[in-house]
XYZ file of C-alpha atoms in Angstrom:
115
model
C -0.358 -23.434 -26.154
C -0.478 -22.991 -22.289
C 1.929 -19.853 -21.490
C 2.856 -18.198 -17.958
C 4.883 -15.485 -17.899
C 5.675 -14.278 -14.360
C 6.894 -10.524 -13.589
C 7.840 -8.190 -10.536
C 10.685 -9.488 -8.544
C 13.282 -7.840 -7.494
C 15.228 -7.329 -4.421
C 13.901 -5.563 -1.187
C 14.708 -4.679 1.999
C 13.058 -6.694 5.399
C 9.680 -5.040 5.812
C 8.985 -3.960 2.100
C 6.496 -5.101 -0.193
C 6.977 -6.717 -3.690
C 3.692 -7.463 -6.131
C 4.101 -9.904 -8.296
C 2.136 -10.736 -11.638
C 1.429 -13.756 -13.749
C 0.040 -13.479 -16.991
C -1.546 -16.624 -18.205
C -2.566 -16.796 -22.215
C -3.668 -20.271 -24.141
C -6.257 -21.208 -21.050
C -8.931 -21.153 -20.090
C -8.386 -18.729 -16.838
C -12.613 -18.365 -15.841
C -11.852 -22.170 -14.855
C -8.322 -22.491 -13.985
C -7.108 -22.890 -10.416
C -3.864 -20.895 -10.691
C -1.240 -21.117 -8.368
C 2.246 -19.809 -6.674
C 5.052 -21.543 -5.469
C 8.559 -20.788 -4.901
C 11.818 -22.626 -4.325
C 15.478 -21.278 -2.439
C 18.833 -22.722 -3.066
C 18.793 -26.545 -1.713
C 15.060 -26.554 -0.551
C 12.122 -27.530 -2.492
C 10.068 -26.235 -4.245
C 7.058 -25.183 -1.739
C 3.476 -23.900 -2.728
C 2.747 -20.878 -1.829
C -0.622 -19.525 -2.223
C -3.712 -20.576 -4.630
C -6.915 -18.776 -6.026
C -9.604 -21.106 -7.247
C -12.293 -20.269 -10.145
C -14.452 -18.892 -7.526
C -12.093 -16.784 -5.776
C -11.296 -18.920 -3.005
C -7.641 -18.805 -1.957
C -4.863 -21.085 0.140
C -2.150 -20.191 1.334
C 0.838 -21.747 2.976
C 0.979 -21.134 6.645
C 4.399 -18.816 7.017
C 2.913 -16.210 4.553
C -0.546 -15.813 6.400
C -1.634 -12.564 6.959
C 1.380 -11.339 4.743
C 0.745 -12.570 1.548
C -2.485 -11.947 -0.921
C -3.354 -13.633 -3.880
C -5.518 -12.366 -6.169
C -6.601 -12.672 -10.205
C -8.117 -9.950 -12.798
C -10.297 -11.946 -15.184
C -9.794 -9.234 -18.005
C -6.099 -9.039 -17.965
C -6.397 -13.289 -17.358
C -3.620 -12.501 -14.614
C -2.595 -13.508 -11.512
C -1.277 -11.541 -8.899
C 0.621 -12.090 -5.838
C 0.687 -9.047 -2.941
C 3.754 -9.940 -0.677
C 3.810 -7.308 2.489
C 6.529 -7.461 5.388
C 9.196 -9.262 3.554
C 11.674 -11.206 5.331
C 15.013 -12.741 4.404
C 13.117 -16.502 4.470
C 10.696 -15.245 1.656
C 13.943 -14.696 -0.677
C 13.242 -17.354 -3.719
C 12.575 -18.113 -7.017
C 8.442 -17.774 -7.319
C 6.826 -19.444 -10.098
C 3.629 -19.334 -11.702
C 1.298 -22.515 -12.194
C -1.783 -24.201 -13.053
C -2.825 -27.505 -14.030
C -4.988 -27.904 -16.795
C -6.352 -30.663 -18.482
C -4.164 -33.134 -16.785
C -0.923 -31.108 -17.341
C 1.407 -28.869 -15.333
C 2.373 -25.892 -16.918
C 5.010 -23.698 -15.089
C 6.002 -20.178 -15.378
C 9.794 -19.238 -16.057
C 10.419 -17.820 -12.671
C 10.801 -14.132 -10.822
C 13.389 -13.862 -8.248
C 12.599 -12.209 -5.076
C 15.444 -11.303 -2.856
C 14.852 -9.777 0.534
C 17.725 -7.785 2.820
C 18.022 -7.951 6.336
């Protein structure tokens, strides 16, 4: 059974930094492409950033430069590194992957920035 539990949100000021973390369990994670997305009150949900078997990564163009995505094969996590926060980046970030012709989906970890 595919699990994704997401953890690290919280609420920052404009400038700060949040790390998030997604543990993934019942995959296989050496193969998995393993993703981020998030979603705000009345918007959809967007992707955000995503780290391929091999390390490559994506991400979406507003969180260039800001954002890092990264995974620790041991732990079979996945982390997000958010720097210089703004109000827009305030969400609901969830943790994916697809595997084996599925979508499996984290719970969700608010992140709520001040201005």
């Amino acid at each position: 059974q595919v699990r994704l539990v997401e953890s690290g949100g919280g609420l920052v000021q404009a400038g700060g930094s949040l790390r998030l973390s997604c543990r993934a369990s019942g995959v296989n994670f050496k193969i998995a492409t393993m993703k981020w997305f998030r979603q705000s009150p009345g918007k959809e949900r967007e992707g955000v950033a995503d780290i391929r078997s091999d390390g490559s990564t994506n991400y979406t163009d507003s969180v260039k430069g800001r954002f890092t995505i990264s995974r620790d094969y041991p732990r079979t996590t996945v982390y997000l590194q958010m720097n210089n926060l703004t109000p827009e980046d305030t969400a609901v970030y969830y943790c994916n992957t697809y595997y084996y012709g599925r979508n499996f989906w984290g719970q969700g970890t608010q992140v709520t920035v001040s201005s």
